[in-house]
Each structure stands twice: as C-alpha cells, then as structure tokens.
C-alpha cells in the first residue's frame, strides 16, 4: 500500500505527497507500531532464550537500535515529508525551501533505513550465534544466514548501490 506517484516535476511531487498524506501516515505509522511490538516481543524472547548470555542481550540491544533507526526513517518518510509537502504545495514561491527540506529528508532516510536494517541483522546474528549452543541448531544456522544476507544488503545500500538490494535482504 506504499503510495507511489507519477509526478513529472517537484511541484507535482509536493501535490501528490500532500494528497497521499493520510495513507503515508497509516503505512509508515503502522510500521513504527509493528516495530514497537516486535521490540517488546523480542525482549520476552531474549529473556526466555536459553540460559542468560551476552549474545542474547546483544541481540536484543542491536535489534532495538536497528528498529529505532528504521522508525526514524519511517517517521521522516511517512509523516514529516508529507507534512512539509502539505505546507509548501500551495506556495509556489517557496518550492526551493521545500526542495532543500526534501533533499535533507531523503539524505536522512538513505542512511537511517540501511543502518536500521543493518543493526537488526546484527541482532539476528547475535541471537542465532547464541542459539548454536542450544538444541535445534539447524534453525539457528538459518537465522545466521538470514542475518548475514540482510547485513550484506544493508552494507551495499550504504555503499551507494540500489536500495532495492535492501528489500532483497529483508
């Protein structure tokens, strides 16, 4: 349900963003709520995941840091930028101010999203590492592989590659 427009110039981008403000808020706000629920569930998971271990605690902290960074990206993309669009769409004389804010927001997103996924991936790796000492190792090895794939995808996006690589990692 992520809104996607067909704007041909920046003024049209602002108009589309302003028009899709409600859907953007639901989609991105929903992601933020889901990540908060995930953090609570993973806290319980970490407490119950075998004997207390540094790797399990590290997994929780790394995942929560990643979720926080990803929530920042969703906040900017789904709530802040559409609010800026709604404010400036009706003021053609202020397009350059809006463009500057959009460039700043897009730059923030380009770092926050891959860093968030990267830290979440490190959390998955830490939990899986801890799990290698417990019965049912095959599932933990799969967790390690998933964590590594997502981490590599996040690193390639940060190095300037196509952001769709990140979606493959997810």
mmCIF file of the C-alpha atoms, coordinates in Angstrom:
data_MODEL
# 
_entry.id   MODEL 
# 
loop_
_atom_site.group_PDB 
_atom_site.id 
_atom_site.type_symbol 
_atom_site.label_atom_id 
_atom_site.label_alt_id 
_atom_site.label_comp_id 
_atom_site.label_asym_id 
_atom_site.label_entity_id 
_atom_site.label_seq_id 
_atom_site.pdbx_PDB_ins_code 
_atom_site.Cartn_x 
_atom_site.Cartn_y 
_atom_site.Cartn_z 
_atom_site.occupancy 
_atom_site.B_iso_or_equiv 
_atom_site.pdbx_formal_charge 
_atom_site.auth_seq_id 
_atom_site.auth_comp_id 
_atom_site.auth_asym_id 
_atom_site.auth_atom_id 
_atom_site.pdbx_PDB_model_num 
ATOM 1   C CA . UNK A 1 1   ? 0.000  0.000   0.000   1.00 0.00 ? 1   UNK A CA 1 
ATOM 2   C CA . UNK A 1 2   ? 3.004  2.290   -0.162  1.00 0.00 ? 2   UNK A CA 1 
ATOM 3   C CA . UNK A 1 3   ? 1.967  5.350   -2.175  1.00 0.00 ? 3   UNK A CA 1 
ATOM 4   C CA . UNK A 1 4   ? 3.800  5.779   -5.458  1.00 0.00 ? 4   UNK A CA 1 
ATOM 5   C CA . UNK A 1 5   ? 3.224  8.703   -7.782  1.00 0.00 ? 5   UNK A CA 1 
ATOM 6   C CA . UNK A 1 6   ? 3.850  9.698   -11.362 1.00 0.00 ? 6   UNK A CA 1 
ATOM 7   C CA . UNK A 1 7   ? 4.885  13.315  -10.824 1.00 0.00 ? 7   UNK A CA 1 
ATOM 8   C CA . UNK A 1 8   ? 6.904  14.977  -13.577 1.00 0.00 ? 8   UNK A CA 1 
ATOM 9   C CA . UNK A 1 9   ? 8.239  17.934  -11.586 1.00 0.00 ? 9   UNK A CA 1 
ATOM 10  C CA . UNK A 1 10  ? 8.859  18.865  -7.963  1.00 0.00 ? 10  UNK A CA 1 
ATOM 11  C CA . UNK A 1 11  ? 5.643  20.876  -7.611  1.00 0.00 ? 11  UNK A CA 1 
ATOM 12  C CA . UNK A 1 12  ? 3.673  17.798  -8.681  1.00 0.00 ? 12  UNK A CA 1 
ATOM 13  C CA . UNK A 1 13  ? 5.656  15.672  -6.208  1.00 0.00 ? 13  UNK A CA 1 
ATOM 14  C CA . UNK A 1 14  ? 4.570  18.001  -3.410  1.00 0.00 ? 14  UNK A CA 1 
ATOM 15  C CA . UNK A 1 15  ? 0.943  17.849  -4.544  1.00 0.00 ? 15  UNK A CA 1 
ATOM 16  C CA . UNK A 1 16  ? 0.985  14.025  -4.679  1.00 0.00 ? 16  UNK A CA 1 
ATOM 17  C CA . UNK A 1 17  ? 2.691  13.780  -1.300  1.00 0.00 ? 17  UNK A CA 1 
ATOM 18  C CA . UNK A 1 18  ? 0.158  16.160  0.228   1.00 0.00 ? 18  UNK A CA 1 
ATOM 19  C CA . UNK A 1 19  ? -2.731 14.205  -1.318  1.00 0.00 ? 19  UNK A CA 1 
ATOM 20  C CA . UNK A 1 20  ? -1.359 10.870  -0.014  1.00 0.00 ? 20  UNK A CA 1 
ATOM 21  C CA . UNK A 1 21  ? -0.593 12.196  3.459   1.00 0.00 ? 21  UNK A CA 1 
ATOM 22  C CA . UNK A 1 22  ? -3.196 10.021  5.206   1.00 0.00 ? 22  UNK A CA 1 
ATOM 23  C CA . UNK A 1 23  ? -2.145 6.780   3.510   1.00 0.00 ? 23  UNK A CA 1 
ATOM 24  C CA . UNK A 1 24  ? 1.525  7.592   4.156   1.00 0.00 ? 24  UNK A CA 1 
ATOM 25  C CA . UNK A 1 25  ? 0.763  8.128   7.846   1.00 0.00 ? 25  UNK A CA 1 
ATOM 26  C CA . UNK A 1 26  ? -1.069 4.810   8.098   1.00 0.00 ? 26  UNK A CA 1 
ATOM 27  C CA . UNK A 1 27  ? 1.598  2.810   6.243   1.00 0.00 ? 27  UNK A CA 1 
ATOM 28  C CA . UNK A 1 28  ? 4.641  4.323   7.937   1.00 0.00 ? 28  UNK A CA 1 
ATOM 29  C CA . UNK A 1 29  ? 2.973  4.850   11.305  1.00 0.00 ? 29  UNK A CA 1 
ATOM 30  C CA . UNK A 1 30  ? 1.861  1.223   11.162  1.00 0.00 ? 30  UNK A CA 1 
ATOM 31  C CA . UNK A 1 31  ? 5.450  0.137   10.587  1.00 0.00 ? 31  UNK A CA 1 
ATOM 32  C CA . UNK A 1 32  ? 6.542  2.116   13.646  1.00 0.00 ? 32  UNK A CA 1 
ATOM 33  C CA . UNK A 1 33  ? 3.826  0.452   15.772  1.00 0.00 ? 33  UNK A CA 1 
ATOM 34  C CA . UNK A 1 34  ? 4.789  -3.008  14.465  1.00 0.00 ? 34  UNK A CA 1 
ATOM 35  C CA . UNK A 1 35  ? 8.440  -2.408  15.339  1.00 0.00 ? 35  UNK A CA 1 
ATOM 36  C CA . UNK A 1 36  ? 7.492  -1.312  18.863  1.00 0.00 ? 36  UNK A CA 1 
ATOM 37  C CA . UNK A 1 37  ? 5.507  -4.537  19.274  1.00 0.00 ? 37  UNK A CA 1 
ATOM 38  C CA . UNK A 1 38  ? 8.461  -6.502  17.863  1.00 0.00 ? 38  UNK A CA 1 
ATOM 39  C CA . UNK A 1 39  ? 10.812 -4.921  20.400  1.00 0.00 ? 39  UNK A CA 1 
ATOM 40  C CA . UNK A 1 40  ? 8.527  -5.927  23.275  1.00 0.00 ? 40  UNK A CA 1 
ATOM 41  C CA . UNK A 1 41  ? 8.183  -9.469  21.924  1.00 0.00 ? 41  UNK A CA 1 
ATOM 42  C CA . UNK A 1 42  ? 11.916 -9.812  21.328  1.00 0.00 ? 42  UNK A CA 1 
ATOM 43  C CA . UNK A 1 43  ? 12.602 -8.629  24.876  1.00 0.00 ? 43  UNK A CA 1 
ATOM 44  C CA . UNK A 1 44  ? 10.469 -11.519 26.149  1.00 0.00 ? 44  UNK A CA 1 
ATOM 45  C CA . UNK A 1 45  ? 12.146 -13.833 23.605  1.00 0.00 ? 45  UNK A CA 1 
ATOM 46  C CA . UNK A 1 46  ? 15.616 -12.799 24.796  1.00 0.00 ? 46  UNK A CA 1 
ATOM 47  C CA . UNK A 1 47  ? 14.713 -13.442 28.422  1.00 0.00 ? 47  UNK A CA 1 
ATOM 48  C CA . UNK A 1 48  ? 13.429 -16.925 27.583  1.00 0.00 ? 48  UNK A CA 1 
ATOM 49  C CA . UNK A 1 49  ? 16.066 -17.888 25.003  1.00 0.00 ? 49  UNK A CA 1 
ATOM 50  C CA . UNK A 1 50  ? 18.051 -20.407 26.963  1.00 0.00 ? 50  UNK A CA 1 
ATOM 51  C CA . UNK A 1 51  ? 20.410 -19.508 29.774  1.00 0.00 ? 51  UNK A CA 1 
ATOM 52  C CA . UNK A 1 52  ? 21.149 -15.782 30.010  1.00 0.00 ? 52  UNK A CA 1 
ATOM 53  C CA . UNK A 1 53  ? 24.017 -14.985 27.690  1.00 0.00 ? 53  UNK A CA 1 
ATOM 54  C CA . UNK A 1 54  ? 25.800 -11.932 26.416  1.00 0.00 ? 54  UNK A CA 1 
ATOM 55  C CA . UNK A 1 55  ? 24.904 -12.826 22.825  1.00 0.00 ? 55  UNK A CA 1 
ATOM 56  C CA . UNK A 1 56  ? 21.184 -12.853 23.621  1.00 0.00 ? 56  UNK A CA 1 
ATOM 57  C CA . UNK A 1 57  ? 21.368 -9.462  25.361  1.00 0.00 ? 57  UNK A CA 1 
ATOM 58  C CA . UNK A 1 58  ? 23.457 -8.101  22.475  1.00 0.00 ? 58  UNK A CA 1 
ATOM 59  C CA . UNK A 1 59  ? 20.849 -9.408  20.023  1.00 0.00 ? 59  UNK A CA 1 
ATOM 60  C CA . UNK A 1 60  ? 18.088 -7.534  21.820  1.00 0.00 ? 60  UNK A CA 1 
ATOM 61  C CA . UNK A 1 61  ? 20.045 -4.274  22.066  1.00 0.00 ? 61  UNK A CA 1 
ATOM 62  C CA . UNK A 1 62  ? 21.198 -4.397  18.438  1.00 0.00 ? 62  UNK A CA 1 
ATOM 63  C CA . UNK A 1 63  ? 17.726 -5.227  17.149  1.00 0.00 ? 63  UNK A CA 1 
ATOM 64  C CA . UNK A 1 64  ? 16.138 -2.428  19.203  1.00 0.00 ? 64  UNK A CA 1 
ATOM 65  C CA . UNK A 1 65  ? 18.732 0.078   17.974  1.00 0.00 ? 65  UNK A CA 1 
ATOM 66  C CA . UNK A 1 66  ? 18.003 -1.005  14.406  1.00 0.00 ? 66  UNK A CA 1 
ATOM 67  C CA . UNK A 1 67  ? 14.247 -0.741  14.935  1.00 0.00 ? 67  UNK A CA 1 
ATOM 68  C CA . UNK A 1 68  ? 14.706 2.760   16.350  1.00 0.00 ? 68  UNK A CA 1 
ATOM 69  C CA . UNK A 1 69  ? 16.760 3.868   13.333  1.00 0.00 ? 69  UNK A CA 1 
ATOM 70  C CA . UNK A 1 70  ? 14.236 2.296   10.962  1.00 0.00 ? 70  UNK A CA 1 
ATOM 71  C CA . UNK A 1 71  ? 11.396 4.016   12.842  1.00 0.00 ? 71  UNK A CA 1 
ATOM 72  C CA . UNK A 1 72  ? 13.220 7.322   12.325  1.00 0.00 ? 72  UNK A CA 1 
ATOM 73  C CA . UNK A 1 73  ? 13.342 6.616   8.602   1.00 0.00 ? 73  UNK A CA 1 
ATOM 74  C CA . UNK A 1 74  ? 9.623  5.760   8.544   1.00 0.00 ? 74  UNK A CA 1 
ATOM 75  C CA . UNK A 1 75  ? 8.796  8.872   10.561  1.00 0.00 ? 75  UNK A CA 1 
ATOM 76  C CA . UNK A 1 76  ? 10.612 11.141  8.119   1.00 0.00 ? 76  UNK A CA 1 
ATOM 77  C CA . UNK A 1 77  ? 9.305  9.360   5.003   1.00 0.00 ? 77  UNK A CA 1 
ATOM 78  C CA . UNK A 1 78  ? 5.718  8.865   6.082   1.00 0.00 ? 78  UNK A CA 1 
ATOM 79  C CA . UNK A 1 79  ? 4.919  11.774  8.374   1.00 0.00 ? 79  UNK A CA 1 
ATOM 80  C CA . UNK A 1 80  ? 7.490  14.583  8.155   1.00 0.00 ? 80  UNK A CA 1 
ATOM 81  C CA . UNK A 1 81  ? 7.947  14.854  4.377   1.00 0.00 ? 81  UNK A CA 1 
ATOM 82  C CA . UNK A 1 82  ? 4.195  14.635  3.630   1.00 0.00 ? 82  UNK A CA 1 
ATOM 83  C CA . UNK A 1 83  ? 3.589  17.360  6.239   1.00 0.00 ? 83  UNK A CA 1 
ATOM 84  C CA . UNK A 1 84  ? 6.209  19.532  4.539   1.00 0.00 ? 84  UNK A CA 1 
ATOM 85  C CA . UNK A 1 85  ? 4.540  18.839  1.195   1.00 0.00 ? 85  UNK A CA 1 
ATOM 86  C CA . UNK A 1 86  ? 1.137  19.842  2.556   1.00 0.00 ? 86  UNK A CA 1 
ATOM 87  C CA . UNK A 1 87  ? 2.615  23.053  3.899   1.00 0.00 ? 87  UNK A CA 1 
ATOM 88  C CA . UNK A 1 88  ? 4.506  24.080  0.753   1.00 0.00 ? 88  UNK A CA 1 
ATOM 89  C CA . UNK A 1 89  ? 2.373  22.625  -2.087  1.00 0.00 ? 89  UNK A CA 1 
ATOM 90  C CA . UNK A 1 90  ? 0.154  25.698  -2.126  1.00 0.00 ? 90  UNK A CA 1 
ATOM 91  C CA . UNK A 1 91  ? 3.065  28.183  -2.089  1.00 0.00 ? 91  UNK A CA 1 
ATOM 92  C CA . UNK A 1 92  ? 4.895  28.016  -5.453  1.00 0.00 ? 92  UNK A CA 1 
ATOM 93  C CA . UNK A 1 93  ? 7.279  30.781  -4.378  1.00 0.00 ? 93  UNK A CA 1 
ATOM 94  C CA . UNK A 1 94  ? 8.625  28.507  -1.600  1.00 0.00 ? 94  UNK A CA 1 
ATOM 95  C CA . UNK A 1 95  ? 9.472  25.486  -3.790  1.00 0.00 ? 95  UNK A CA 1 
ATOM 96  C CA . UNK A 1 96  ? 13.220 25.876  -3.224  1.00 0.00 ? 96  UNK A CA 1 
ATOM 97  C CA . UNK A 1 97  ? 12.778 25.816  0.558   1.00 0.00 ? 97  UNK A CA 1 
ATOM 98  C CA . UNK A 1 98  ? 10.677 22.667  0.225   1.00 0.00 ? 98  UNK A CA 1 
ATOM 99  C CA . UNK A 1 99  ? 13.238 21.109  -2.142  1.00 0.00 ? 99  UNK A CA 1 
ATOM 100 C CA . UNK A 1 100 ? 16.016 21.741  0.409   1.00 0.00 ? 100 UNK A CA 1 
ATOM 101 C CA . UNK A 1 101 ? 13.957 20.082  3.157   1.00 0.00 ? 101 UNK A CA 1 
ATOM 102 C CA . UNK A 1 102 ? 13.187 17.138  0.850   1.00 0.00 ? 102 UNK A CA 1 
ATOM 103 C CA . UNK A 1 103 ? 16.863 16.660  -0.007  1.00 0.00 ? 103 UNK A CA 1 
ATOM 104 C CA . UNK A 1 104 ? 17.701 16.703  3.700   1.00 0.00 ? 104 UNK A CA 1 
ATOM 105 C CA . UNK A 1 105 ? 14.895 14.225  4.486   1.00 0.00 ? 105 UNK A CA 1 
ATOM 106 C CA . UNK A 1 106 ? 15.892 11.904  1.645   1.00 0.00 ? 106 UNK A CA 1 
ATOM 107 C CA . UNK A 1 107 ? 19.510 12.014  2.771   1.00 0.00 ? 107 UNK A CA 1 
ATOM 108 C CA . UNK A 1 108 ? 18.491 11.109  6.322   1.00 0.00 ? 108 UNK A CA 1 
ATOM 109 C CA . UNK A 1 109 ? 16.352 8.217   5.035   1.00 0.00 ? 109 UNK A CA 1 
ATOM 110 C CA . UNK A 1 110 ? 19.216 6.972   2.835   1.00 0.00 ? 110 UNK A CA 1 
ATOM 111 C CA . UNK A 1 111 ? 21.294 6.449   5.987   1.00 0.00 ? 111 UNK A CA 1 
ATOM 112 C CA . UNK A 1 112 ? 18.643 5.570   8.586   1.00 0.00 ? 112 UNK A CA 1 
ATOM 113 C CA . UNK A 1 113 ? 16.999 2.732   6.637   1.00 0.00 ? 113 UNK A CA 1 
ATOM 114 C CA . UNK A 1 114 ? 20.119 0.697   5.802   1.00 0.00 ? 114 UNK A CA 1 
ATOM 115 C CA . UNK A 1 115 ? 21.641 1.367   9.235   1.00 0.00 ? 115 UNK A CA 1 
ATOM 116 C CA . UNK A 1 116 ? 18.388 0.236   10.859  1.00 0.00 ? 116 UNK A CA 1 
ATOM 117 C CA . UNK A 1 117 ? 18.256 -2.964  8.811   1.00 0.00 ? 117 UNK A CA 1 
ATOM 118 C CA . UNK A 1 118 ? 21.965 -3.487  9.430   1.00 0.00 ? 118 UNK A CA 1 
ATOM 119 C CA . UNK A 1 119 ? 21.613 -3.289  13.214  1.00 0.00 ? 119 UNK A CA 1 
ATOM 120 C CA . UNK A 1 120 ? 18.522 -5.505  13.126  1.00 0.00 ? 120 UNK A CA 1 
ATOM 121 C CA . UNK A 1 121 ? 20.567 -8.006  11.110  1.00 0.00 ? 121 UNK A CA 1 
ATOM 122 C CA . UNK A 1 122 ? 23.343 -7.891  13.700  1.00 0.00 ? 122 UNK A CA 1 
ATOM 123 C CA . UNK A 1 123 ? 20.704 -8.617  16.347  1.00 0.00 ? 123 UNK A CA 1 
ATOM 124 C CA . UNK A 1 124 ? 19.522 -11.662 14.391  1.00 0.00 ? 124 UNK A CA 1 
ATOM 125 C CA . UNK A 1 125 ? 23.130 -12.804 14.059  1.00 0.00 ? 125 UNK A CA 1 
ATOM 126 C CA . UNK A 1 126 ? 23.716 -12.449 17.812  1.00 0.00 ? 126 UNK A CA 1 
ATOM 127 C CA . UNK A 1 127 ? 20.575 -14.429 18.683  1.00 0.00 ? 127 UNK A CA 1 
ATOM 128 C CA . UNK A 1 128 ? 21.496 -17.109 16.163  1.00 0.00 ? 128 UNK A CA 1 
ATOM 129 C CA . UNK A 1 129 ? 25.063 -17.276 17.486  1.00 0.00 ? 129 UNK A CA 1 
ATOM 130 C CA . UNK A 1 130 ? 23.698 -17.793 20.994  1.00 0.00 ? 130 UNK A CA 1 
ATOM 131 C CA . UNK A 1 131 ? 21.347 -20.447 19.643  1.00 0.00 ? 131 UNK A CA 1 
ATOM 132 C CA . UNK A 1 132 ? 24.140 -22.538 18.170  1.00 0.00 ? 132 UNK A CA 1 
ATOM 133 C CA . UNK A 1 133 ? 24.833 -23.843 21.692  1.00 0.00 ? 133 UNK A CA 1 
ATOM 134 C CA . UNK A 1 134 ? 21.225 -24.994 22.129  1.00 0.00 ? 134 UNK A CA 1 
ATOM 135 C CA . UNK A 1 135 ? 19.349 -27.950 20.589  1.00 0.00 ? 135 UNK A CA 1 
ATOM 136 C CA . UNK A 1 136 ? 17.757 -27.354 17.219  1.00 0.00 ? 136 UNK A CA 1 
ATOM 137 C CA . UNK A 1 137 ? 20.853 -25.894 15.611  1.00 0.00 ? 137 UNK A CA 1 
ATOM 138 C CA . UNK A 1 138 ? 19.536 -26.065 12.033  1.00 0.00 ? 138 UNK A CA 1 
ATOM 139 C CA . UNK A 1 139 ? 17.093 -23.224 12.686  1.00 0.00 ? 139 UNK A CA 1 
ATOM 140 C CA . UNK A 1 140 ? 19.858 -21.152 14.260  1.00 0.00 ? 140 UNK A CA 1 
ATOM 141 C CA . UNK A 1 141 ? 22.087 -21.687 11.205  1.00 0.00 ? 141 UNK A CA 1 
ATOM 142 C CA . UNK A 1 142 ? 19.223 -20.450 9.012   1.00 0.00 ? 142 UNK A CA 1 
ATOM 143 C CA . UNK A 1 143 ? 18.990 -17.404 11.304  1.00 0.00 ? 143 UNK A CA 1 
ATOM 144 C CA . UNK A 1 144 ? 22.708 -16.761 10.814  1.00 0.00 ? 144 UNK A CA 1 
ATOM 145 C CA . UNK A 1 145 ? 22.305 -16.956 7.034   1.00 0.00 ? 145 UNK A CA 1 
ATOM 146 C CA . UNK A 1 146 ? 19.308 -14.595 7.044   1.00 0.00 ? 146 UNK A CA 1 
ATOM 147 C CA . UNK A 1 147 ? 21.163 -12.147 9.270   1.00 0.00 ? 147 UNK A CA 1 
ATOM 148 C CA . UNK A 1 148 ? 24.226 -12.232 7.004   1.00 0.00 ? 148 UNK A CA 1 
ATOM 149 C CA . UNK A 1 149 ? 22.181 -11.700 3.821   1.00 0.00 ? 149 UNK A CA 1 
ATOM 150 C CA . UNK A 1 150 ? 20.337 -8.728  5.330   1.00 0.00 ? 150 UNK A CA 1 
ATOM 151 C CA . UNK A 1 151 ? 23.594 -7.276  6.690   1.00 0.00 ? 151 UNK A CA 1 
ATOM 152 C CA . UNK A 1 152 ? 25.302 -7.547  3.293   1.00 0.00 ? 152 UNK A CA 1 
ATOM 153 C CA . UNK A 1 153 ? 22.260 -5.950  1.631   1.00 0.00 ? 153 UNK A CA 1 
ATOM 154 C CA . UNK A 1 154 ? 22.357 -3.047  4.105   1.00 0.00 ? 154 UNK A CA 1 
ATOM 155 C CA . UNK A 1 155 ? 26.088 -2.567  3.514   1.00 0.00 ? 155 UNK A CA 1 
ATOM 156 C CA . UNK A 1 156 ? 25.641 -2.491  -0.268  1.00 0.00 ? 156 UNK A CA 1 
ATOM 157 C CA . UNK A 1 157 ? 22.952 0.177   0.025   1.00 0.00 ? 157 UNK A CA 1 
ATOM 158 C CA . UNK A 1 158 ? 25.185 2.312   2.263   1.00 0.00 ? 158 UNK A CA 1 
ATOM 159 C CA . UNK A 1 159 ? 27.974 1.962   -0.308  1.00 0.00 ? 159 UNK A CA 1 
ATOM 160 C CA . UNK A 1 160 ? 25.776 3.598   -2.940  1.00 0.00 ? 160 UNK A CA 1 
ATOM 161 C CA . UNK A 1 161 ? 24.128 0.631   -4.609  1.00 0.00 ? 161 UNK A CA 1 
ATOM 162 C CA . UNK A 1 162 ? 20.461 0.329   -5.492  1.00 0.00 ? 162 UNK A CA 1 
ATOM 163 C CA . UNK A 1 163 ? 18.148 0.497   -2.422  1.00 0.00 ? 163 UNK A CA 1 
ATOM 164 C CA . UNK A 1 164 ? 16.134 -2.396  -3.856  1.00 0.00 ? 164 UNK A CA 1 
ATOM 165 C CA . UNK A 1 165 ? 19.050 -4.602  -2.768  1.00 0.00 ? 165 UNK A CA 1 
ATOM 166 C CA . UNK A 1 166 ? 17.972 -3.826  0.777   1.00 0.00 ? 166 UNK A CA 1 
ATOM 167 C CA . UNK A 1 167 ? 14.492 -5.145  0.065   1.00 0.00 ? 167 UNK A CA 1 
ATOM 168 C CA . UNK A 1 168 ? 16.048 -8.427  -1.116  1.00 0.00 ? 168 UNK A CA 1 
ATOM 169 C CA . UNK A 1 169 ? 17.886 -8.640  2.202   1.00 0.00 ? 169 UNK A CA 1 
ATOM 170 C CA . UNK A 1 170 ? 14.691 -8.077  4.125   1.00 0.00 ? 170 UNK A CA 1 
# 
